[in-house]
Coordinates of C-alpha atoms in Angstrom, one line a residue:
M175 CA 91.3 55.2 -4.9
Q176 CA 92.3 53.3 -8.0
V177 CA 91.7 49.9 -6.4
N178 CA 88.2 50.8 -5.4
S179 CA 87.4 52.1 -8.8
E180 CA 88.5 48.9 -10.5
R181 CA 85.7 46.9 -8.7
T182 CA 83.0 48.5 -10.8
P183 CA 83.5 46.1 -13.8
T184 CA 82.0 43.3 -11.7
D185 CA 78.6 44.8 -12.3
D186 CA 78.6 43.3 -15.8
V187 CA 79.0 39.7 -14.7
A188 CA 75.8 37.9 -15.7
T189 CA 74.8 35.1 -13.3
P190 CA 72.0 32.7 -14.1
D191 CA 68.9 33.2 -11.8
P192 CA 67.4 29.8 -11.1
Q193 CA 64.0 31.4 -10.9
P194 CA 64.1 34.4 -13.1
K195 CA 61.7 37.2 -12.4
R196 CA 59.6 38.9 -15.0
R197 CA 59.9 42.5 -15.9
G198 CA 57.5 44.6 -13.9
D199 CA 57.7 42.6 -10.7
A200 CA 58.1 44.8 -7.6
D201 CA 61.2 42.9 -6.3
A202 CA 62.7 42.1 -9.7
P203 CA 66.3 43.2 -9.9
D204 CA 67.3 45.8 -12.5
R205 CA 69.9 44.1 -14.6
S206 CA 70.5 40.5 -13.3
A207 CA 67.1 39.0 -14.1
V208 CA 67.5 36.3 -16.7
V209 CA 64.7 34.7 -18.7
G210 CA 65.4 31.0 -18.0
F211 CA 68.6 29.3 -19.1
S212 CA 68.7 26.0 -20.9
A213 CA 71.5 23.5 -20.1
G214 CA 73.7 24.8 -22.9
E215 CA 73.1 28.4 -21.9
R216 CA 74.0 27.6 -18.3
E217 CA 77.4 26.2 -19.6
K218 CA 78.0 29.3 -21.7
A219 CA 77.0 31.6 -18.7
A220 CA 79.5 29.7 -16.5
A221 CA 82.3 30.0 -19.1
L222 CA 81.5 33.7 -19.6
L223 CA 81.7 34.3 -15.8
R224 CA 85.1 32.6 -15.6
M225 CA 86.4 34.8 -18.4
K226 CA 85.1 38.0 -16.8
R227 CA 86.7 37.0 -13.5
L228 CA 90.0 36.4 -15.3
A229 CA 89.9 39.8 -17.0
L230 CA 88.9 41.4 -13.7
G231 CA 91.7 39.6 -11.9
L232 CA 94.3 41.0 -14.4
L233 CA 92.9 44.5 -13.8
I234 CA 93.2 44.0 -10.0
A235 CA 96.7 42.6 -10.4
M236 CA 97.8 45.6 -12.4
A237 CA 96.3 47.9 -9.8
V238 CA 98.2 46.1 -7.0
I239 CA 101.4 46.1 -9.0
F240 CA 101.0 49.8 -9.7
T241 CA 100.3 50.6 -6.0
V242 CA 103.4 48.7 -4.8
A243 CA 105.7 50.1 -7.6
F244 CA 104.4 53.7 -7.1
A245 CA 105.1 53.5 -3.4
L246 CA 108.7 52.0 -3.7
Q247 CA 109.9 53.6 -7.0
K248 CA 112.0 56.2 -5.2
Q249 CA 113.9 53.5 -3.3
Y250 CA 114.2 51.2 -6.3
P251 CA 114.3 53.3 -9.5
W252 CA 113.8 50.3 -11.8
L253 CA 110.3 50.0 -10.4
E254 CA 109.4 53.1 -12.4
Y255 CA 109.3 50.8 -15.4
V256 CA 107.1 48.4 -13.6
R257 CA 104.8 51.3 -12.5
A258 CA 104.6 52.5 -16.1
A259 CA 103.7 49.1 -17.4
A260 CA 101.1 48.5 -14.7
E261 CA 99.7 52.0 -15.3
G262 CA 99.3 51.3 -19.0
G263 CA 97.8 47.9 -18.3
M264 CA 95.1 49.5 -16.0
V265 CA 94.3 52.1 -18.7
G266 CA 94.0 49.4 -21.4
A267 CA 91.9 47.2 -19.2
L268 CA 89.5 49.9 -18.2
A269 CA 89.2 51.2 -21.7
D270 CA 88.4 47.8 -23.1
W271 CA 86.1 47.0 -20.2
F272 CA 84.2 50.2 -21.0
A273 CA 84.0 49.2 -24.8
V274 CA 82.8 45.7 -24.2
T275 CA 80.3 46.7 -21.5
A276 CA 78.9 49.5 -23.6
L277 CA 77.7 46.9 -26.1
F278 CA 75.3 45.3 -23.7
K279 CA 74.5 47.9 -21.0
Y280 CA 75.2 51.3 -19.5
P281 CA 78.7 51.1 -17.8
M282 CA 78.2 51.6 -14.1
G283 CA 74.6 52.7 -14.9
L284 CA 75.7 55.9 -16.5
R285 CA 73.7 56.8 -19.6
I286 CA 76.7 57.8 -21.6
P287 CA 75.9 58.4 -25.3
H288 CA 76.5 55.5 -27.7
T289 CA 76.4 52.9 -24.9
A290 CA 74.0 50.0 -24.3
I291 CA 74.1 49.6 -28.1
I292 CA 72.4 46.2 -28.3
P293 CA 69.4 46.9 -26.0
R294 CA 68.8 50.2 -27.6
R295 CA 69.2 49.2 -31.2
K296 CA 68.1 45.5 -31.1
D297 CA 65.4 46.0 -33.8
Q298 CA 67.8 47.6 -36.2
I299 CA 70.3 44.8 -35.5
G300 CA 67.6 42.2 -36.2
E301 CA 66.7 43.9 -39.5
S302 CA 70.3 44.2 -40.5
L303 CA 71.0 40.5 -39.6
S304 CA 67.8 39.5 -41.5
E305 CA 69.0 41.5 -44.6
F306 CA 72.5 40.0 -44.4
V307 CA 71.1 36.4 -44.2
E308 CA 68.7 37.1 -47.1
S309 CA 71.3 38.6 -49.3
N310 CA 74.2 36.3 -48.7
F311 CA 72.6 32.9 -47.7
L312 CA 69.1 32.8 -49.1
S313 CA 70.0 33.2 -52.8
Q314 CA 69.1 30.7 -55.5
E315 CA 72.8 30.3 -56.6
V316 CA 74.0 29.6 -53.0
V317 CA 71.3 27.1 -52.3
Q318 CA 71.5 25.3 -55.6
E319 CA 75.3 25.1 -55.4
K320 CA 75.1 23.6 -51.9
L321 CA 72.5 21.1 -53.0
A322 CA 74.5 20.1 -56.0
S323 CA 77.5 19.4 -53.9
I324 CA 75.5 17.2 -51.5
D325 CA 74.1 15.0 -54.3
I326 CA 70.8 14.4 -52.4
A327 CA 69.5 11.9 -55.0
R328 CA 72.3 9.4 -54.6
K329 CA 72.3 9.7 -50.8
A330 CA 68.6 9.2 -50.7
G331 CA 69.0 6.2 -53.1
H332 CA 71.6 4.5 -50.9
W333 CA 69.3 5.0 -47.9
L334 CA 66.1 3.8 -49.7
S335 CA 67.8 0.7 -51.2
G336 CA 69.7 -0.1 -48.0
P337 CA 68.5 -2.1 -45.0
G338 CA 65.6 -0.5 -43.2
G339 CA 65.1 2.4 -45.6
A340 CA 62.0 1.0 -47.4
E341 CA 60.6 -0.3 -44.2
R342 CA 60.9 3.1 -42.6
V343 CA 59.2 4.8 -45.5
A344 CA 56.4 2.2 -45.4
K345 CA 56.0 2.6 -41.7
E346 CA 55.8 6.4 -41.9
G347 CA 53.5 6.1 -44.8
G348 CA 51.3 3.8 -43.0
A349 CA 51.2 6.1 -40.0
A350 CA 50.3 9.0 -42.3
I351 CA 47.5 7.0 -43.9
R352 CA 46.1 6.0 -40.5
G353 CA 46.3 9.6 -39.4
V354 CA 44.4 10.7 -42.5
F355 CA 41.7 8.2 -41.9
T356 CA 41.4 9.2 -38.3
V357 CA 41.0 12.9 -39.2
L358 CA 38.6 12.3 -42.1
N359 CA 34.9 12.1 -41.3
D360 CA 33.3 9.2 -43.1
D361 CA 30.1 11.1 -43.8
D362 CA 32.1 14.0 -45.3
V363 CA 34.1 11.6 -47.5
Q364 CA 31.0 9.7 -48.7
A365 CA 29.4 13.1 -49.5
V366 CA 32.4 14.0 -51.6
I367 CA 32.3 10.6 -53.4
E368 CA 28.5 11.0 -53.9
G369 CA 29.0 14.5 -55.3
M370 CA 31.7 13.3 -57.7
V371 CA 29.4 10.4 -58.9
R372 CA 26.6 12.8 -59.5
K373 CA 28.8 15.4 -61.3
H374 CA 30.7 13.0 -63.5
L375 CA 28.4 10.1 -63.8
L376 CA 24.8 11.1 -63.4
T377 CA 24.6 14.8 -64.5
P378 CA 26.1 14.2 -68.0
P379 CA 23.6 12.4 -70.4
W380 CA 24.4 8.8 -71.0
G381 CA 23.0 8.5 -74.5
P382 CA 25.5 10.4 -76.7
P383 CA 28.7 9.1 -75.1
V384 CA 27.4 5.5 -75.0
G385 CA 26.3 5.9 -78.6
R386 CA 29.8 7.2 -79.7
M387 CA 31.5 4.3 -77.9
A388 CA 29.1 1.8 -79.4
E389 CA 29.6 3.3 -82.8
R390 CA 33.4 2.7 -82.6
I391 CA 32.9 -0.8 -81.3
F392 CA 30.4 -1.7 -84.1
A393 CA 32.5 -0.1 -86.8
D394 CA 35.5 -2.1 -85.8
G395 CA 33.5 -5.4 -85.6
H396 CA 34.2 -6.1 -82.0
H397 CA 30.6 -7.1 -81.5
H398 CA 30.8 -10.0 -83.9
R399 CA 32.3 -12.3 -81.2
L400 CA 29.2 -11.6 -79.0
V401 CA 26.9 -12.4 -82.0
D402 CA 28.8 -15.6 -82.6
L403 CA 28.4 -16.6 -78.9
L404 CA 24.7 -15.9 -79.0
V405 CA 24.2 -17.9 -82.3
D406 CA 26.3 -20.8 -80.9
R407 CA 24.2 -20.8 -77.7
A408 CA 21.0 -20.8 -79.8
A409 CA 22.2 -23.8 -81.9
D410 CA 23.0 -25.7 -78.7
W411 CA 19.6 -24.9 -77.3
V412 CA 17.8 -26.0 -80.4
D413 CA 19.7 -29.3 -80.5
A414 CA 19.0 -30.0 -76.8
N415 CA 15.3 -29.0 -76.8
H416 CA 13.6 -31.1 -79.5
A417 CA 10.8 -32.1 -77.1
T418 CA 10.3 -28.5 -76.0
V419 CA 9.8 -27.5 -79.7
N420 CA 7.3 -30.3 -80.1
R421 CA 5.4 -29.3 -77.0
L422 CA 5.2 -25.6 -78.1
V423 CA 3.8 -26.7 -81.5
S424 CA 1.3 -29.0 -79.8
D425 CA 0.2 -26.4 -77.3
R426 CA -0.6 -23.9 -80.0
S427 CA -2.4 -26.2 -82.5
P428 CA -6.2 -26.5 -82.6
L429 CA -7.8 -29.2 -80.4
W430 CA -9.3 -31.0 -83.4
V431 CA -5.8 -31.7 -84.9
P432 CA -4.7 -35.3 -84.3
T433 CA -1.7 -35.8 -82.0
F434 CA 0.4 -37.5 -84.6
V435 CA 0.0 -34.5 -86.8
D436 CA 1.3 -32.3 -84.0
G437 CA 4.3 -34.5 -83.7
L438 CA 5.0 -34.4 -87.5
V439 CA 4.7 -30.6 -87.5
G440 CA 6.9 -30.3 -84.4
D441 CA 9.6 -32.4 -85.9
R442 CA 9.4 -30.4 -89.1
V443 CA 9.6 -27.1 -87.2
H444 CA 12.6 -28.4 -85.2
V445 CA 14.4 -29.4 -88.3
E446 CA 13.8 -26.1 -90.1
L447 CA 14.8 -24.2 -87.0
S448 CA 18.0 -26.2 -86.7
K449 CA 18.8 -25.6 -90.3
F450 CA 18.2 -21.9 -90.0
V451 CA 20.4 -21.5 -86.9
R452 CA 23.2 -23.6 -88.5
A453 CA 23.0 -21.5 -91.6
V454 CA 23.4 -18.3 -89.5
Q455 CA 26.2 -20.0 -87.5
A456 CA 28.1 -21.0 -90.7
D457 CA 27.7 -17.9 -92.8
P458 CA 29.5 -14.7 -91.4
N459 CA 27.6 -12.7 -94.1
H460 CA 24.2 -14.1 -93.4
Q461 CA 21.2 -11.8 -93.7
V462 CA 20.4 -12.2 -90.0
R463 CA 23.9 -11.0 -89.1
Q464 CA 23.7 -8.1 -91.5
S465 CA 20.3 -7.2 -89.9
I466 CA 21.9 -7.3 -86.5
D467 CA 24.7 -5.0 -87.7
A468 CA 22.3 -2.6 -89.2
Y469 CA 20.1 -2.5 -86.1
L470 CA 23.1 -1.9 -83.8
T471 CA 24.5 0.8 -86.0
D472 CA 21.1 2.6 -86.1
L473 CA 20.9 2.2 -82.3
A474 CA 24.3 3.9 -81.9
Q475 CA 23.2 6.8 -84.1
D476 CA 19.8 7.1 -82.3
L477 CA 21.6 7.2 -78.9
Q478 CA 23.6 10.2 -80.1
H479 CA 21.0 12.2 -82.1
D480 CA 17.4 10.9 -81.4
P481 CA 15.9 12.9 -78.6
S482 CA 13.4 10.2 -77.7
M483 CA 16.1 7.5 -77.5
I484 CA 18.3 9.8 -75.4
E485 CA 15.4 10.4 -73.1
R486 CA 14.8 6.6 -72.8
A487 CA 18.5 6.2 -71.9
E488 CA 18.1 8.8 -69.2
G489 CA 15.1 7.0 -67.9
I490 CA 17.1 3.8 -67.7
K491 CA 20.0 5.7 -65.9
A492 CA 17.5 7.1 -63.4
Q493 CA 16.1 3.6 -62.7
I494 CA 19.6 2.1 -62.2
L495 CA 21.2 4.9 -60.2
G496 CA 18.6 6.7 -58.1
D497 CA 19.4 8.6 -55.0
P498 CA 19.4 5.5 -52.7
E499 CA 21.6 3.6 -55.1
V500 CA 24.1 6.5 -55.4
R501 CA 24.4 6.9 -51.6
E502 CA 24.8 3.1 -51.2
L503 CA 27.5 3.1 -53.9
A504 CA 29.4 6.0 -52.2
S505 CA 29.2 4.2 -48.8
R506 CA 30.3 0.9 -50.2
T507 CA 33.2 2.5 -52.2
W508 CA 34.6 4.4 -49.2
G509 CA 34.1 1.5 -46.8
T510 CA 35.9 -0.9 -49.2
V511 CA 38.8 1.5 -49.8
K512 CA 39.2 2.4 -46.2
T513 CA 39.1 -1.2 -44.9
A514 CA 41.5 -2.4 -47.6
L515 CA 44.1 0.3 -47.0
L516 CA 44.0 0.0 -43.2
N517 CA 44.3 -3.8 -43.3
A518 CA 47.2 -3.4 -45.8
V519 CA 49.2 -0.8 -43.8
D520 CA 48.6 -2.7 -40.5
D521 CA 50.0 -5.9 -41.9
P522 CA 53.7 -5.5 -42.9
D523 CA 53.5 -8.7 -44.8
S524 CA 50.4 -7.7 -46.9
E525 CA 50.7 -7.7 -50.6
L526 CA 50.3 -3.9 -50.8
S527 CA 53.0 -3.3 -48.2
Q528 CA 55.4 -5.7 -49.9
R529 CA 54.8 -4.2 -53.3
F530 CA 55.3 -0.7 -51.9
K531 CA 58.6 -1.7 -50.2
S532 CA 59.8 -3.3 -53.3
A533 CA 58.9 -0.2 -55.4
V534 CA 60.8 2.0 -52.9
R535 CA 63.9 -0.2 -53.0
D536 CA 63.8 -0.4 -56.8
F537 CA 63.6 3.4 -57.0
G538 CA 66.5 3.8 -54.5
T539 CA 68.6 1.4 -56.6
R540 CA 67.8 3.3 -59.8
L541 CA 68.8 6.6 -58.1
V542 CA 72.2 5.0 -57.2
N543 CA 72.8 3.3 -60.6
D544 CA 71.0 5.5 -63.1
E545 CA 73.1 8.7 -63.5
E546 CA 70.6 10.3 -65.7
L547 CA 67.7 9.8 -63.3
A548 CA 69.8 11.0 -60.3
G549 CA 70.7 14.1 -62.3
K550 CA 67.1 14.8 -63.1
V551 CA 66.1 14.3 -59.4
N552 CA 68.9 16.6 -58.3
T553 CA 67.8 19.2 -60.8
W554 CA 64.2 19.0 -59.7
I555 CA 65.3 19.4 -56.1
G556 CA 67.5 22.3 -56.9
D557 CA 64.9 24.0 -59.0
A558 CA 62.2 23.5 -56.3
A559 CA 64.6 24.9 -53.6
G560 CA 65.6 27.8 -55.8
Y561 CA 61.9 28.6 -56.4
L562 CA 61.1 28.5 -52.7
V563 CA 64.1 30.6 -51.9
N564 CA 63.3 33.2 -54.5
T565 CA 59.7 33.3 -53.6
Y566 CA 59.8 33.1 -49.8
R567 CA 63.3 34.2 -48.8
S568 CA 62.0 37.6 -47.5
D569 CA 59.6 35.7 -45.3
I570 CA 62.2 33.2 -44.2
A571 CA 64.7 36.0 -43.3
G572 CA 61.9 38.0 -41.8
V573 CA 61.7 35.4 -39.0
I574 CA 65.0 36.7 -37.7
S575 CA 63.9 40.4 -37.5
D576 CA 60.4 39.4 -36.2
T577 CA 61.9 37.2 -33.5
V578 CA 64.4 39.8 -32.4
A579 CA 61.6 42.5 -32.4
R580 CA 59.6 40.3 -30.0
W581 CA 62.5 39.9 -27.6
D582 CA 62.8 42.1 -24.5
A583 CA 65.8 44.4 -24.8
E584 CA 67.5 42.9 -21.8
E585 CA 66.7 39.4 -23.0
T586 CA 68.3 40.2 -26.3
S587 CA 71.4 41.6 -24.7
Q588 CA 71.7 38.5 -22.5
K589 CA 71.2 36.1 -25.4
I590 CA 73.9 37.8 -27.5
E591 CA 76.3 38.2 -24.6
L592 CA 76.0 34.5 -23.9
Q593 CA 77.0 33.7 -27.5
V594 CA 79.9 36.1 -28.0
G595 CA 80.6 37.5 -24.5
K596 CA 83.3 34.9 -23.7
D597 CA 85.3 35.9 -26.8
L598 CA 84.9 39.6 -26.1
Q599 CA 86.5 39.1 -22.7
Y600 CA 89.7 38.3 -24.6
I601 CA 89.6 41.9 -25.7
R602 CA 89.8 43.0 -22.1
I603 CA 92.7 40.6 -21.5
N604 CA 94.5 41.6 -24.6
G605 CA 93.9 45.3 -23.7
T606 CA 95.5 44.8 -20.3
V607 CA 98.6 43.1 -21.9
V608 CA 98.9 45.5 -24.8
G609 CA 98.3 48.5 -22.5
A610 CA 101.1 47.3 -20.2
L611 CA 103.5 46.9 -23.1
A612 CA 102.5 50.2 -24.5
G613 CA 102.9 52.0 -21.2
L614 CA 106.3 50.4 -20.7
A615 CA 107.4 51.3 -24.2
I616 CA 106.2 54.9 -23.9
F617 CA 107.9 55.4 -20.5
T618 CA 111.2 53.8 -21.8
V619 CA 111.3 56.0 -24.9
A620 CA 110.5 59.1 -22.8
H621 CA 113.1 58.2 -20.2
L622 CA 115.8 57.7 -22.9
L623 CA 115.0 60.9 -24.6
F624 CA 114.4 63.2 -21.6
G625 CA 115.9 61.3 -18.7

């Protein structure tokens, strides 16, 4: 009777089903259906099965020993001690089998109170595990202490400055840029650029800001070089166009004036014009220069405060940048930027790629050699991680409880048993050994006291 009863623990041996059936199928087994094992889970399931068989083997061995010793103990009195040890081993094995099995299922299908703990209380277990992780692992102090011990900045610096680091960053960055350009719609981007041009360039009036900028330029005398250039060009033109001056005078003189008089007048005009230009060129305080300064200063003031001048500036703006011009500007800008970037990232030897790789290597070298910079980067990383943990740790830990809540009760039991079931079988083995020793000790003490 004892031997037959010991065979019930085999019910808890989980065997992987190569084609697991879903819950609710008509021919799905009650307890043995498994929701698809990965390669690692199959190894754990095999190890768990071996340990269960070992524990069951010890129980059967104790039962056989008990049967033989019980049958022969009258002929061989010393077998009473063997019987007591085997009896205690069976009791310990059965008790620990019940305890381990009660975690994952109902022993022998009997709905005994406080059994099948994991399937019945999986949601509470998930919440408790989530709270435990949140309280003990997802704290700002723990995360920052761990990051400080890692010294991420220097490790990243060694990788960035080492062989292949900058190239990998450039490659991944190029892939990201190509991906962005693939996702972006050209018309949408051009519309954004056009909107920005209209908002920041066309909508604000041009007169006042141009006037303020011109006022600063004129007040500092930066326009004098331009005036000098214009005067120099005028002097050069006068020197090189004596015949042109004579022809202009001749064309505008009456027909009755003799030709030689036109020539004399033209020569005189050219000489006086040349003297005038040379005087303006030589004298930085010449009246013409002062007149130009006064005119430009008044123009700057009018652009800021004169409504009519501001309106004229707006008219010039509308002529220069009308709707077609703005759309063409947005199209050209986006097309140029897109083509330039794609050509640069596709060519590892392009100037942009080389400069980017050089900048990455230099930054990595600085992270390795500059202790202050490395400390700042580590501090930034720690602060960012601490902020993320403090802000989102409930959400992060909630993944555990939410995931467990979505699991099927039997699936949860199987997953947990695969992780810890092998170690729990040692409880059954130890229970068998300890029960045998306890049974032997109890029987020996009783025999000595009352034998």
